[in-house]
Coordinates of C-alpha atoms in Angstrom, one line a residue:
Chain A
M66 CA 46.0 20.6 -57.9
E67 CA 48.8 22.3 -56.1
N68 CA 46.6 22.6 -53.0
E69 CA 46.2 18.8 -52.8
V70 CA 47.3 17.6 -49.4
Q71 CA 49.7 14.7 -49.7
V72 CA 50.8 14.3 -46.1
K73 CA 49.1 15.3 -43.0
T74 CA 49.9 14.8 -39.3
E75 CA 47.6 15.4 -36.4
H76 CA 48.9 15.5 -32.9
L77 CA 51.6 13.1 -34.0
V78 CA 53.6 11.6 -31.1
K79 CA 56.4 9.0 -31.4
R80 CA 58.0 7.6 -28.3
Y81 CA 60.8 5.1 -28.1
P82 CA 61.1 2.7 -25.2
M83 CA 64.2 3.3 -23.0
G84 CA 64.3 0.7 -20.3
A85 CA 61.2 1.3 -18.1
E86 CA 60.8 4.8 -19.4
S87 CA 60.1 6.1 -22.9
F88 CA 61.9 8.7 -24.8
P89 CA 59.7 11.2 -26.8
A90 CA 61.2 11.6 -30.3
L91 CA 58.2 13.6 -31.7
Q92 CA 55.6 15.5 -29.7
D93 CA 52.3 16.9 -31.0
I94 CA 53.3 17.3 -34.6
N95 CA 50.6 19.0 -36.8
L96 CA 51.8 19.5 -40.3
Q97 CA 50.5 19.4 -43.9
F98 CA 52.5 18.9 -47.0
M99 CA 51.0 19.9 -50.3
K100 CA 51.7 18.6 -53.8
G101 CA 54.8 20.1 -55.3
E102 CA 56.3 21.4 -52.1
F103 CA 60.0 21.6 -51.7
T104 CA 60.3 21.4 -47.9
G105 CA 63.1 20.9 -45.5
I106 CA 62.8 19.7 -42.0
V107 CA 65.7 21.2 -40.2
G108 CA 67.1 20.9 -36.7
P109 CA 70.0 19.6 -34.8
S110 CA 70.8 15.9 -34.4
G111 CA 68.2 14.1 -32.2
S112 CA 65.5 16.7 -32.9
G113 CA 63.3 14.0 -34.6
K114 CA 63.8 14.8 -38.3
T115 CA 64.5 11.3 -39.4
T116 CA 61.8 9.8 -37.2
L117 CA 59.2 12.2 -38.8
L118 CA 60.5 11.2 -42.3
N119 CA 60.3 7.5 -41.4
I120 CA 56.7 7.9 -40.3
I121 CA 55.8 9.9 -43.4
G122 CA 57.6 7.2 -45.5
T123 CA 55.5 4.4 -43.8
L124 CA 58.7 2.8 -42.5
D125 CA 57.6 3.5 -38.9
K126 CA 54.3 4.1 -37.1
P127 CA 53.3 6.8 -34.7
T128 CA 52.8 6.0 -31.0
E129 CA 49.9 8.5 -30.8
G130 CA 48.0 10.8 -33.1
E131 CA 47.6 10.3 -36.8
A132 CA 49.6 10.6 -39.9
L133 CA 47.9 10.4 -43.3
L134 CA 49.8 9.7 -46.5
L135 CA 47.9 10.3 -49.7
G136 CA 44.7 10.0 -47.7
K137 CA 45.6 6.8 -46.0
T138 CA 46.2 6.4 -42.2
I139 CA 49.7 5.2 -41.8
S140 CA 49.1 3.5 -38.5
K141 CA 46.5 1.3 -40.0
L142 CA 48.6 0.2 -43.0
T143 CA 49.6 -3.4 -43.1
H144 CA 53.2 -4.3 -44.0
K145 CA 51.9 -5.2 -47.5
E146 CA 49.9 -2.0 -47.9
G147 CA 52.9 0.0 -46.7
A148 CA 55.1 -1.7 -49.2
K149 CA 52.6 -1.0 -52.0
I150 CA 52.3 2.7 -51.2
R151 CA 56.1 3.0 -51.0
N152 CA 56.5 1.1 -54.2
E153 CA 54.0 3.2 -56.2
H154 CA 54.1 6.7 -54.7
L155 CA 57.3 7.2 -52.7
G156 CA 60.9 7.8 -53.5
F157 CA 63.7 7.6 -50.9
I158 CA 67.0 9.3 -50.9
F159 CA 69.4 8.4 -48.1
Q160 CA 72.4 10.1 -46.6
T161 CA 74.6 7.1 -47.4
Y162 CA 73.0 6.6 -50.8
N163 CA 72.1 3.0 -50.1
L164 CA 72.8 1.8 -53.6
L165 CA 72.6 -2.0 -54.1
P166 CA 76.3 -2.9 -54.4
V167 CA 76.1 -5.9 -56.8
Y168 CA 74.0 -4.0 -59.3
T169 CA 75.2 -1.5 -61.9
V170 CA 74.0 2.1 -61.9
F171 CA 71.4 1.2 -64.6
E172 CA 70.2 -1.8 -62.6
N173 CA 70.0 0.2 -59.4
V174 CA 67.8 2.8 -61.1
E175 CA 65.8 0.1 -62.7
F176 CA 65.1 -1.7 -59.5
P177 CA 61.9 0.2 -58.4
L178 CA 60.5 -0.3 -61.8
L179 CA 61.1 -4.1 -61.6
L180 CA 59.1 -4.1 -58.4
L181 CA 56.3 -2.3 -60.4
S182 CA 56.5 -5.1 -63.0
M183 CA 56.9 -2.5 -65.8
E184 CA 57.5 -3.7 -69.3
K185 CA 61.2 -3.8 -70.4
K186 CA 60.9 -1.2 -73.1
E187 CA 59.1 1.2 -70.9
R188 CA 61.4 0.5 -68.1
D189 CA 64.5 1.1 -70.2
E190 CA 63.2 4.4 -71.4
A191 CA 62.4 5.6 -67.9
V192 CA 65.8 4.6 -66.6
W193 CA 67.7 6.4 -69.4
Q194 CA 65.5 9.4 -68.8
A195 CA 66.3 9.4 -65.1
L196 CA 70.0 9.0 -65.8
E197 CA 69.8 11.9 -68.3
W198 CA 68.1 14.1 -65.7
M199 CA 70.9 13.3 -63.3
Q200 CA 73.5 13.7 -66.1
I201 CA 75.0 10.3 -65.3
T202 CA 74.3 8.2 -68.4
E203 CA 78.0 7.6 -69.0
K204 CA 78.1 5.7 -65.7
A205 CA 75.2 3.4 -66.5
K206 CA 77.3 0.2 -66.6
V207 CA 79.4 1.0 -63.6
K208 CA 79.0 -0.6 -60.1
P209 CA 78.4 1.8 -57.1
N210 CA 81.9 1.2 -55.7
Q211 CA 83.4 2.9 -58.7
L212 CA 81.4 6.1 -58.2
S213 CA 82.3 9.2 -56.3
G214 CA 80.0 10.4 -53.5
G215 CA 78.3 13.0 -55.7
Q216 CA 77.8 10.5 -58.5
A217 CA 76.4 7.9 -56.1
Q218 CA 73.9 10.4 -54.7
R219 CA 72.9 11.4 -58.2
V220 CA 72.2 7.7 -58.9
A221 CA 70.2 7.5 -55.7
I222 CA 68.1 10.5 -56.8
A223 CA 67.6 8.9 -60.2
R224 CA 66.4 5.8 -58.5
S225 CA 64.0 7.8 -56.3
I226 CA 62.5 9.7 -59.2
V227 CA 62.6 7.0 -62.0
K228 CA 59.0 5.9 -61.3
K229 CA 57.9 9.6 -61.0
P230 CA 56.6 9.2 -57.4
K231 CA 54.3 11.7 -55.8
I232 CA 56.6 12.3 -52.9
V233 CA 60.4 12.1 -52.6
I234 CA 61.7 11.7 -49.0
A235 CA 65.3 12.7 -48.6
D236 CA 67.1 12.1 -45.4
E237 CA 70.2 14.4 -45.2
P238 CA 70.9 13.9 -48.9
T239 CA 73.9 16.2 -48.9
A240 CA 75.5 15.3 -45.6
N241 CA 78.3 13.3 -47.2
L242 CA 78.9 15.6 -50.2
D243 CA 81.2 18.5 -50.7
A244 CA 79.8 22.0 -51.5
K245 CA 80.1 21.7 -55.3
N246 CA 78.3 18.4 -55.4
S247 CA 75.7 19.5 -52.9
H248 CA 74.7 22.5 -55.0
R249 CA 74.7 20.5 -58.2
I250 CA 72.4 17.9 -56.6
L251 CA 70.1 20.4 -55.0
Q252 CA 69.7 22.3 -58.3
L253 CA 68.8 19.0 -60.0
M254 CA 66.2 18.3 -57.3
V255 CA 64.8 21.9 -57.7
D256 CA 64.5 21.3 -61.5
L257 CA 62.8 17.9 -61.0
N258 CA 60.4 19.5 -58.5
K259 CA 59.5 22.1 -61.1
D260 CA 59.3 19.7 -64.0
L261 CA 57.5 16.7 -62.4
Q262 CA 55.6 18.6 -59.6
T263 CA 57.1 16.0 -57.2
T264 CA 56.8 16.8 -53.6
F265 CA 60.2 16.9 -51.9
I266 CA 60.5 16.5 -48.2
F267 CA 64.1 16.8 -46.8
S268 CA 65.6 16.4 -43.4
T269 CA 68.7 18.4 -43.2
H270 CA 70.9 20.7 -41.0
D271 CA 73.1 21.6 -43.9
E272 CA 73.1 25.4 -44.6
K273 CA 73.7 24.8 -48.3
V274 CA 70.3 22.9 -48.5
I275 CA 68.4 25.5 -46.6
Q276 CA 68.9 28.2 -49.2
Y277 CA 67.1 26.0 -51.8
L278 CA 64.1 25.3 -49.7
R279 CA 60.8 26.9 -50.2
R280 CA 59.4 25.8 -46.8
I281 CA 61.5 25.3 -43.7
I282 CA 60.1 23.4 -40.7
N283 CA 62.3 23.7 -37.6
L284 CA 62.2 20.8 -35.2
E285 CA 63.6 21.2 -31.7
D286 CA 63.4 18.4 -29.2
G287 CA 60.7 16.6 -31.2
R288 CA 58.4 19.7 -31.5
V289 CA 57.8 22.1 -34.4
A290 CA 59.6 25.2 -33.4
S291 CA 58.8 27.1 -36.6
D292 CA 57.3 26.5 -40.0
E293 CA 58.2 29.1 -42.6
L294 CA 57.4 29.6 -46.3
V295 CA 60.4 31.0 -48.1
E296 CA 59.6 33.5 -51.0
L297 CA 62.1 34.0 -53.7
N298 CA 62.9 37.5 -52.3
G299 CA 62.5 36.8 -48.7
I300 CA 60.8 34.7 -46.0
A301 CA 57.1 34.6 -45.3
T302 CA 56.1 33.2 -41.9
Q303 CA 53.4 30.6 -42.0
E304 CA 53.0 30.0 -38.2
Chain B
M135 CA 60.7 -13.6 -62.1
V136 CA 62.0 -10.4 -60.6
L137 CA 63.1 -12.2 -57.4
L138 CA 64.9 -14.8 -59.6
R139 CA 66.8 -12.1 -61.5
L140 CA 67.7 -10.3 -58.3
A141 CA 68.7 -13.4 -56.5
F142 CA 70.9 -14.4 -59.5
R143 CA 72.5 -11.0 -59.6
N144 CA 73.1 -11.1 -55.9
I145 CA 74.8 -14.5 -55.7
W146 CA 76.7 -13.8 -58.9
G147 CA 77.9 -10.6 -57.3
A148 CA 79.0 -12.3 -54.1
G149 CA 81.8 -13.9 -56.2
L150 CA 84.2 -16.3 -54.4
R151 CA 81.8 -17.0 -51.5
T152 CA 79.2 -18.2 -53.8
W153 CA 81.6 -20.5 -55.7
L154 CA 83.0 -21.9 -52.5
N155 CA 79.5 -22.9 -51.3
A156 CA 78.7 -24.3 -54.7
I157 CA 81.9 -26.4 -54.9
V158 CA 81.3 -27.8 -51.4
L159 CA 77.7 -28.6 -52.3
S160 CA 78.7 -30.0 -55.6
I161 CA 81.0 -32.5 -53.9
S162 CA 78.0 -33.8 -52.0
F163 CA 76.0 -34.0 -55.2
V164 CA 78.7 -36.1 -57.0
A165 CA 79.4 -38.2 -53.9
I166 CA 75.7 -39.0 -53.4
I167 CA 75.2 -39.9 -57.0
W168 CA 78.4 -41.9 -57.2
T169 CA 78.0 -43.9 -54.0
Q170 CA 74.3 -44.6 -54.7
G171 CA 75.1 -45.4 -58.3
L172 CA 77.7 -47.8 -57.1
Y173 CA 75.2 -49.6 -54.9
E174 CA 72.6 -49.6 -57.7
G175 CA 75.2 -51.0 -59.9
M176 CA 76.2 -53.5 -57.3
A177 CA 72.6 -54.6 -56.8
E178 CA 72.1 -54.9 -60.5
Q179 CA 75.3 -56.8 -61.0
V180 CA 74.6 -59.2 -58.2
S181 CA 71.0 -59.8 -59.3
R182 CA 72.1 -60.4 -62.9
E183 CA 74.8 -62.8 -61.9
M184 CA 72.6 -64.6 -59.4
I185 CA 69.9 -65.0 -62.1
K186 CA 72.4 -66.2 -64.6
V187 CA 74.1 -68.8 -62.4
S188 CA 71.8 -69.7 -59.6
V189 CA 68.3 -68.2 -59.4
G190 CA 67.2 -68.6 -63.0
G191 CA 63.5 -67.7 -63.4
G192 CA 62.8 -68.8 -59.9
Q193 CA 63.1 -72.1 -58.0
I194 CA 60.9 -74.8 -56.6
W195 CA 62.2 -76.1 -53.3
H196 CA 61.4 -79.2 -51.3
S197 CA 59.2 -78.0 -48.5
N198 CA 61.8 -79.0 -45.9
Y199 CA 64.7 -77.2 -47.6
D200 CA 66.1 -74.3 -45.7
P201 CA 69.4 -73.1 -47.1
Y202 CA 70.3 -71.5 -43.7
D203 CA 69.9 -74.7 -41.8
P204 CA 72.3 -77.4 -42.9
L205 CA 70.9 -79.8 -40.3
T206 CA 67.6 -80.1 -42.3
L207 CA 69.5 -81.1 -45.5
D208 CA 69.1 -84.8 -44.8
E209 CA 65.3 -84.4 -44.9
S210 CA 65.0 -81.8 -47.6
H211 CA 64.8 -83.9 -50.7
G212 CA 62.1 -85.9 -52.4
Q213 CA 61.1 -87.9 -55.5
I214 CA 61.0 -85.8 -58.6
P215 CA 57.3 -85.3 -59.3
P216 CA 56.0 -86.3 -62.7
I217 CA 55.2 -82.7 -63.7
C218 CA 58.8 -81.7 -62.9
Q219 CA 60.1 -84.6 -65.0
Q220 CA 58.1 -83.1 -67.8
W221 CA 59.6 -79.7 -67.3
I222 CA 63.1 -81.3 -67.1
A223 CA 62.4 -83.1 -70.4
N224 CA 61.3 -79.8 -72.0
D225 CA 64.5 -78.0 -70.7
Q226 CA 62.3 -75.8 -68.5
A227 CA 63.8 -76.8 -65.2
A228 CA 67.0 -78.2 -63.8
P229 CA 67.0 -80.5 -60.8
V230 CA 69.6 -80.0 -58.1
L231 CA 70.3 -82.4 -55.2
I232 CA 72.0 -81.0 -52.2
H233 CA 73.7 -82.9 -49.4
Q234 CA 76.3 -82.5 -46.8
G235 CA 79.8 -83.8 -47.1
A236 CA 83.4 -83.3 -46.2
I237 CA 86.7 -82.8 -47.9
Y238 CA 90.2 -82.9 -46.6
P239 CA 92.3 -80.3 -48.3
Q240 CA 95.9 -80.2 -46.8
G241 CA 94.8 -82.9 -44.4
R242 CA 92.2 -80.7 -42.7
M243 CA 88.6 -81.6 -42.7
Q244 CA 86.2 -79.1 -44.2
Q245 CA 82.5 -79.3 -44.3
I246 CA 81.1 -78.7 -47.8
L247 CA 77.9 -79.1 -49.8
L248 CA 77.7 -81.7 -52.4
K249 CA 75.5 -80.4 -55.2
G250 CA 74.3 -82.7 -58.0
I251 CA 73.2 -81.1 -61.3
D252 CA 72.5 -82.5 -64.7
P253 CA 75.6 -82.1 -66.9
G254 CA 73.4 -81.3 -69.9
Q255 CA 71.3 -78.7 -68.3
Q256 CA 70.9 -75.3 -70.1
I257 CA 69.0 -73.4 -67.4
V258 CA 71.9 -71.8 -65.5
Q259 CA 75.2 -70.7 -67.0
L260 CA 77.5 -73.1 -65.2
P261 CA 80.0 -75.2 -67.2
T262 CA 78.3 -78.4 -66.2
Q263 CA 79.1 -80.1 -69.5
G264 CA 82.5 -80.6 -67.9
L265 CA 80.9 -83.2 -65.7
A266 CA 79.6 -85.4 -68.5
N267 CA 81.1 -88.5 -70.2
H268 CA 83.6 -89.4 -67.6
D269 CA 84.2 -92.8 -66.2
R270 CA 85.7 -91.1 -63.2
L271 CA 83.8 -89.1 -60.6
T272 CA 84.4 -85.5 -61.6
G273 CA 83.5 -82.3 -59.9
L274 CA 83.3 -78.6 -60.6
I275 CA 84.3 -75.9 -58.1
G276 CA 84.3 -72.2 -58.2
A277 CA 87.4 -70.0 -58.2
R278 CA 87.0 -69.0 -54.6
M279 CA 86.7 -72.6 -53.5
A280 CA 89.8 -73.4 -55.6
R281 CA 91.8 -70.6 -54.0
K282 CA 90.7 -71.6 -50.5
T283 CA 91.5 -75.3 -50.9
G284 CA 94.5 -74.9 -53.2
L285 CA 92.8 -77.2 -55.8
Q286 CA 93.5 -76.9 -59.5
K287 CA 91.9 -78.4 -62.6
G288 CA 92.8 -82.1 -62.8
D289 CA 93.5 -82.4 -59.0
Y290 CA 91.9 -85.1 -57.0
I291 CA 90.2 -84.5 -53.7
T292 CA 88.6 -87.0 -51.4
I293 CA 85.0 -86.5 -50.4
R294 CA 83.2 -88.2 -47.6
W295 CA 79.4 -88.3 -47.1
R296 CA 76.7 -90.2 -45.4
D297 CA 74.0 -91.7 -47.6
S298 CA 70.2 -91.8 -47.0
K299 CA 70.6 -95.0 -45.1
G300 CA 73.1 -93.6 -42.7
V301 CA 76.1 -95.3 -44.3
F302 CA 79.3 -93.3 -44.5
D303 CA 81.2 -93.6 -47.8
A304 CA 84.1 -91.8 -49.5
A305 CA 85.4 -91.3 -53.0
D306 CA 88.0 -89.4 -54.9
V307 CA 86.7 -86.6 -57.2
Q308 CA 88.8 -85.2 -60.0
I309 CA 88.3 -81.5 -60.5
A310 CA 87.0 -81.2 -64.1
G311 CA 86.8 -77.5 -64.2
I312 CA 87.0 -74.3 -62.1
F313 CA 84.4 -71.7 -62.9
D314 CA 84.7 -68.0 -62.2
T315 CA 81.6 -66.3 -60.7
Y316 CA 81.1 -63.7 -58.2
A317 CA 78.0 -65.4 -56.8
A318 CA 79.5 -66.8 -53.6
S319 CA 76.4 -68.9 -53.0
I320 CA 77.3 -71.3 -55.7
D321 CA 81.0 -71.2 -55.2
Q322 CA 82.2 -71.2 -51.6
N323 CA 82.3 -74.5 -49.7
Q324 CA 80.7 -76.7 -52.3
I325 CA 81.4 -79.1 -55.1
W326 CA 79.2 -79.6 -58.1
L327 CA 78.8 -83.3 -59.1
P328 CA 76.8 -85.1 -61.9
L329 CA 73.3 -85.5 -60.6
N330 CA 73.0 -89.2 -61.4
R331 CA 76.2 -90.0 -59.7
L332 CA 75.3 -88.1 -56.5
Q333 CA 71.8 -89.7 -56.5
R334 CA 73.5 -93.1 -56.6
M335 CA 76.1 -92.1 -54.0
L336 CA 73.4 -91.0 -51.6
A337 CA 71.0 -93.8 -52.4
M338 CA 68.5 -91.2 -53.5
P339 CA 67.4 -92.3 -57.0
D340 CA 65.3 -89.8 -58.9
Q341 CA 65.4 -87.4 -56.0
A342 CA 66.1 -83.6 -55.9
T343 CA 66.2 -80.8 -53.3
M344 CA 65.2 -78.1 -55.7
F345 CA 64.5 -77.2 -59.3
I346 CA 65.9 -74.2 -61.0
L347 CA 63.4 -72.9 -63.6
D348 CA 64.1 -71.4 -66.9
R349 CA 63.9 -67.6 -67.1
E350 CA 61.2 -67.8 -69.7
F351 CA 59.2 -70.4 -67.9
S352 CA 56.4 -69.8 -65.4
P353 CA 55.0 -72.9 -63.7
S354 CA 51.2 -73.3 -63.9
K355 CA 51.0 -75.8 -61.0
I356 CA 53.3 -76.5 -58.1
P357 CA 53.5 -80.1 -57.0
E358 CA 52.4 -81.0 -53.4
G359 CA 55.2 -80.9 -50.9
W360 CA 57.2 -78.4 -52.9
L361 CA 57.3 -74.6 -52.7
F362 CA 57.7 -72.1 -55.4
K363 CA 60.2 -69.3 -54.8
R364 CA 59.9 -66.4 -57.2
Q365 CA 62.9 -64.8 -58.6
N366 CA 62.2 -61.6 -56.7
D367 CA 61.9 -63.5 -53.4
L368 CA 65.2 -65.2 -54.0
L369 CA 66.9 -61.9 -54.8
A370 CA 65.2 -60.1 -51.9
N371 CA 67.9 -61.0 -49.4
I372 CA 70.7 -59.8 -51.7
Q373 CA 68.8 -56.5 -52.4
E374 CA 68.3 -56.1 -48.7
I375 CA 72.0 -56.6 -48.0
V376 CA 72.9 -54.1 -50.7
Q377 CA 70.4 -51.7 -49.3
A378 CA 71.8 -52.1 -45.8
K379 CA 75.3 -51.5 -47.0
S380 CA 74.2 -48.4 -48.9
V381 CA 72.7 -47.0 -45.8
G382 CA 76.1 -47.5 -44.0
A383 CA 77.8 -45.7 -46.9
S384 CA 75.3 -42.9 -46.8
I385 CA 77.0 -41.6 -43.6
L386 CA 79.8 -40.3 -45.9
Y387 CA 77.5 -38.2 -47.9
V388 CA 75.3 -37.1 -45.0
V389 CA 78.5 -35.7 -43.4
L390 CA 79.4 -34.0 -46.7
L391 CA 75.8 -32.7 -47.1
L392 CA 75.9 -31.4 -43.5
L393 CA 79.1 -29.5 -44.2
A394 CA 77.6 -28.0 -47.3
M395 CA 74.5 -27.1 -45.4
L396 CA 76.5 -25.5 -42.6
A397 CA 78.4 -23.4 -45.2
I398 CA 75.1 -22.3 -46.7
F399 CA 73.5 -21.6 -43.3
D400 CA 76.6 -19.6 -42.3
T401 CA 76.5 -17.7 -45.5
Q402 CA 72.9 -16.8 -45.1
V403 CA 73.4 -15.7 -41.5
L404 CA 76.4 -13.6 -42.5
S405 CA 74.6 -12.3 -45.5
I406 CA 71.6 -11.1 -43.5
F407 CA 73.9 -9.5 -41.0
R408 CA 76.1 -7.8 -43.6
R409 CA 73.2 -6.7 -45.7
R410 CA 70.9 -5.2 -43.1
K411 CA 71.1 -1.8 -44.8
E412 CA 70.3 -3.4 -48.1
I413 CA 67.3 -5.2 -46.5
G414 CA 66.1 -1.8 -45.2
T415 CA 66.6 -0.2 -48.6
L416 CA 64.7 -3.0 -50.3
I417 CA 61.8 -2.5 -47.9
A418 CA 62.0 1.3 -48.3
L419 CA 61.9 0.8 -52.1
G420 CA 58.7 -1.1 -51.8
M421 CA 59.5 -4.7 -51.3
T422 CA 57.4 -6.6 -48.8
R423 CA 59.2 -8.4 -46.0
S424 CA 57.9 -11.7 -47.3
R425 CA 59.5 -10.9 -50.7
V426 CA 62.7 -10.0 -49.1
I427 CA 62.6 -13.3 -47.2
G428 CA 61.8 -14.9 -50.6
L429 CA 64.7 -13.2 -52.2
F430 CA 67.2 -14.3 -49.6
T431 CA 65.8 -17.9 -49.5
L432 CA 66.0 -18.0 -53.3
E433 CA 69.6 -16.8 -53.2
G434 CA 70.5 -19.6 -50.8
S435 CA 68.6 -22.1 -52.9
M436 CA 70.4 -21.0 -56.0
H437 CA 73.6 -22.3 -54.5
G438 CA 71.9 -25.7 -55.1
V439 CA 71.4 -24.8 -58.7
L440 CA 75.0 -23.6 -59.1
A441 CA 76.2 -26.7 -57.3
A442 CA 74.3 -28.8 -59.8
I443 CA 76.0 -27.0 -62.6
V444 CA 79.5 -27.3 -61.0
A445 CA 78.8 -30.9 -60.2
A446 CA 77.8 -31.5 -63.9
I447 CA 81.0 -29.9 -65.1
Y448 CA 83.4 -32.2 -63.3
G449 CA 81.0 -34.9 -62.1
I450 CA 79.6 -36.1 -65.5
P451 CA 83.0 -37.0 -66.9
L452 CA 84.0 -38.6 -63.6
L453 CA 80.8 -40.6 -63.2
V454 CA 80.8 -41.7 -66.9
W455 CA 84.4 -42.8 -66.5
Y456 CA 83.4 -45.0 -63.5
A457 CA 80.3 -46.3 -65.4
V458 CA 82.5 -47.4 -68.3
Y459 CA 85.7 -48.6 -66.5
G460 CA 84.1 -49.6 -63.2
L461 CA 85.6 -49.5 -59.7
G462 CA 88.2 -52.1 -59.0
L463 CA 87.6 -54.0 -55.7
P464 CA 90.3 -55.2 -53.4
I465 CA 90.7 -59.0 -53.0
D466 CA 88.9 -59.0 -49.6
A467 CA 85.8 -57.9 -51.4
E468 CA 85.1 -61.6 -51.4
N469 CA 84.2 -61.2 -47.7
Y470 CA 81.7 -58.6 -48.5
G471 CA 78.9 -61.1 -48.0
I472 CA 77.4 -60.9 -51.4
A473 CA 78.4 -61.9 -54.9
L474 CA 80.7 -59.2 -56.2
G475 CA 82.8 -59.0 -59.3
Q476 CA 86.4 -57.7 -59.4
R477 CA 85.0 -54.4 -60.7
I478 CA 81.7 -52.7 -59.9
F479 CA 80.1 -50.7 -62.6
P480 CA 77.9 -47.9 -61.1
I481 CA 74.4 -47.3 -62.6
Y482 CA 73.0 -43.8 -62.5
S483 CA 69.3 -44.1 -63.0
A484 CA 67.1 -41.1 -63.8
G485 CA 65.4 -41.7 -60.4
L486 CA 68.7 -41.4 -58.6
I487 CA 69.8 -38.2 -60.4
I488 CA 66.4 -36.5 -60.1
G489 CA 65.9 -37.8 -56.5
T490 CA 69.4 -36.5 -55.4
T491 CA 68.8 -33.2 -57.1
L492 CA 65.4 -32.8 -55.4
L493 CA 66.8 -33.9 -52.1
I494 CA 69.6 -31.3 -52.2
M495 CA 67.3 -28.6 -53.5
I496 CA 64.8 -29.2 -50.8
V497 CA 67.4 -29.3 -48.0
V498 CA 69.2 -26.2 -49.4
T499 CA 65.9 -24.3 -49.5
I500 CA 65.0 -25.2 -46.0
I501 CA 68.5 -24.3 -44.7
S502 CA 68.4 -21.1 -46.7
Y503 CA 65.0 -20.1 -45.4
W504 CA 65.7 -20.8 -41.8
P505 CA 68.0 -17.8 -41.0
T506 CA 65.9 -15.5 -43.2
R507 CA 63.0 -15.7 -40.8
R508 CA 64.8 -13.1 -38.7
I509 CA 64.2 -10.6 -41.5
A510 CA 60.5 -10.6 -40.5
K511 CA 61.5 -9.3 -37.1
L512 CA 63.8 -6.6 -38.5
K513 CA 62.5 -3.0 -38.3
P514 CA 63.1 -1.3 -41.6
T515 CA 64.2 1.9 -39.7
D516 CA 66.8 -0.1 -37.8
A517 CA 67.8 -2.0 -40.8
L518 CA 68.5 1.2 -42.7
L519 CA 70.8 2.3 -40.0
G520 CA 72.6 -1.1 -40.1
K521 CA 71.2 -2.1 -36.7
T522 CA 69.8 -5.5 -35.7
Q523 CA 67.4 -6.4 -33.0

């Protein structure tokens, strides 16, 4: 099962129009992400990390080439199909947490399950379990504006994994956190990756994140500069 | 159901902004129901009074009679047909003879209508018994007429008329009573006299201009040369006047409603602008754009629901108070053009309340939906970054 391909890109190109010209954000990206991977897409700002994650997350479409998510061609997905796939199989973690401000922590975590029309009892159990994983049960009734950055990001992670998605996409999840909170959150994600076999795909340029990754994809100017598997005791080069 | 819960949480969480919108909208709610209730009450009051004192269960008019053309009055009378005599004998109809005349209050000539009615009639609720058993010529006038001419009970006034043969004559009439009604059509510029006396004065024995029918009576046959006017036909003009006046008054609540709609529209536009990131997040979490549009529209529409609740809190006691104690009218309400009492008691029908609620809900929903269409054009990746197109 671990060899199951969850995301695949073939000659993926993404260009953004800039006046009469177009700016290439991604060029000829050929990647595969397997089930249970803990992968980081690293690179400087403007290298195309977020663009790649957006396409993998069905929030954007490639200009050329193909991207397949769970066997489905992303460019051919309708809005509704894209929403369905995100709803059922994807979890998102954002740099700025993106918690819904008028909901409590519990309600924020509960939100994806409401969209799945899950029964209340089942929903409550899943939410409490996610909050326990993130060690934030005591904040269940608190609104996001009363949380610290680390707590808010733990809630965001709880929200992303509450429905036990196949893939979690995290865009710079530790960018706004201090070192202590970053390590704590990354360790929680490593544990979840092990326990739930969830595929984690990060974009980051944070050194603290990199040491947790088991695969590092380096993007430079929209191209894959390197793609490395990281062994516990060292680094094994894939390409 | 999920959208409903989310929408409720969102507008509840928006706090003061939500309540300000709801309060403005609730004022429209109460104003519409109050003003329309006032006009419904007015129409009902006028109709009831007109039926009681003038219209009865309908009228039978001489075919030449046109109440809006006094020049035809000389020709608009006829012999009381045998069938009508039967109705009169059975207390099913009251004959009325109408003719032009003049009075001279404070030495000034004033054209009036002389109206003859049987003092013993029971069809309309006028104190006509005051006209009976007097050797003198007695007359009844309404309170408006009394105020205008300065006449009081027991006063004498000279009336002048021209009979059917073209002979002018005059007589002094003693005011036997002053009745109070808000039906101006039986009050202003007219004196009620005993029918027999007026028939003699005009040399029109056994003649009438019209018959007022009992409310329980429905004529099976209408005599030739006479026209049957149904109760509804006779009240139609009054209802139309009330309707026309209510349209004029609706300007007030249209303005209020527009203000409320503007507030909601503005809130929606601002909400979409401020919550771009949230919209992006909702889409990322798996909501379709149409559901996000539905959510925002529902949030806007819920202002209507909240407004209804707020309106109920202060509006019900206010509206009930007016329904019980009525709205006092200034003296110049006499010039309103229709029969009005000193107080109007609003009537809030189920149709009015449901209709107003539906109207506001539909308008609020449309106004709420309008700005949300831009969500459909919003790219989720831009929305997540807080950008707009």
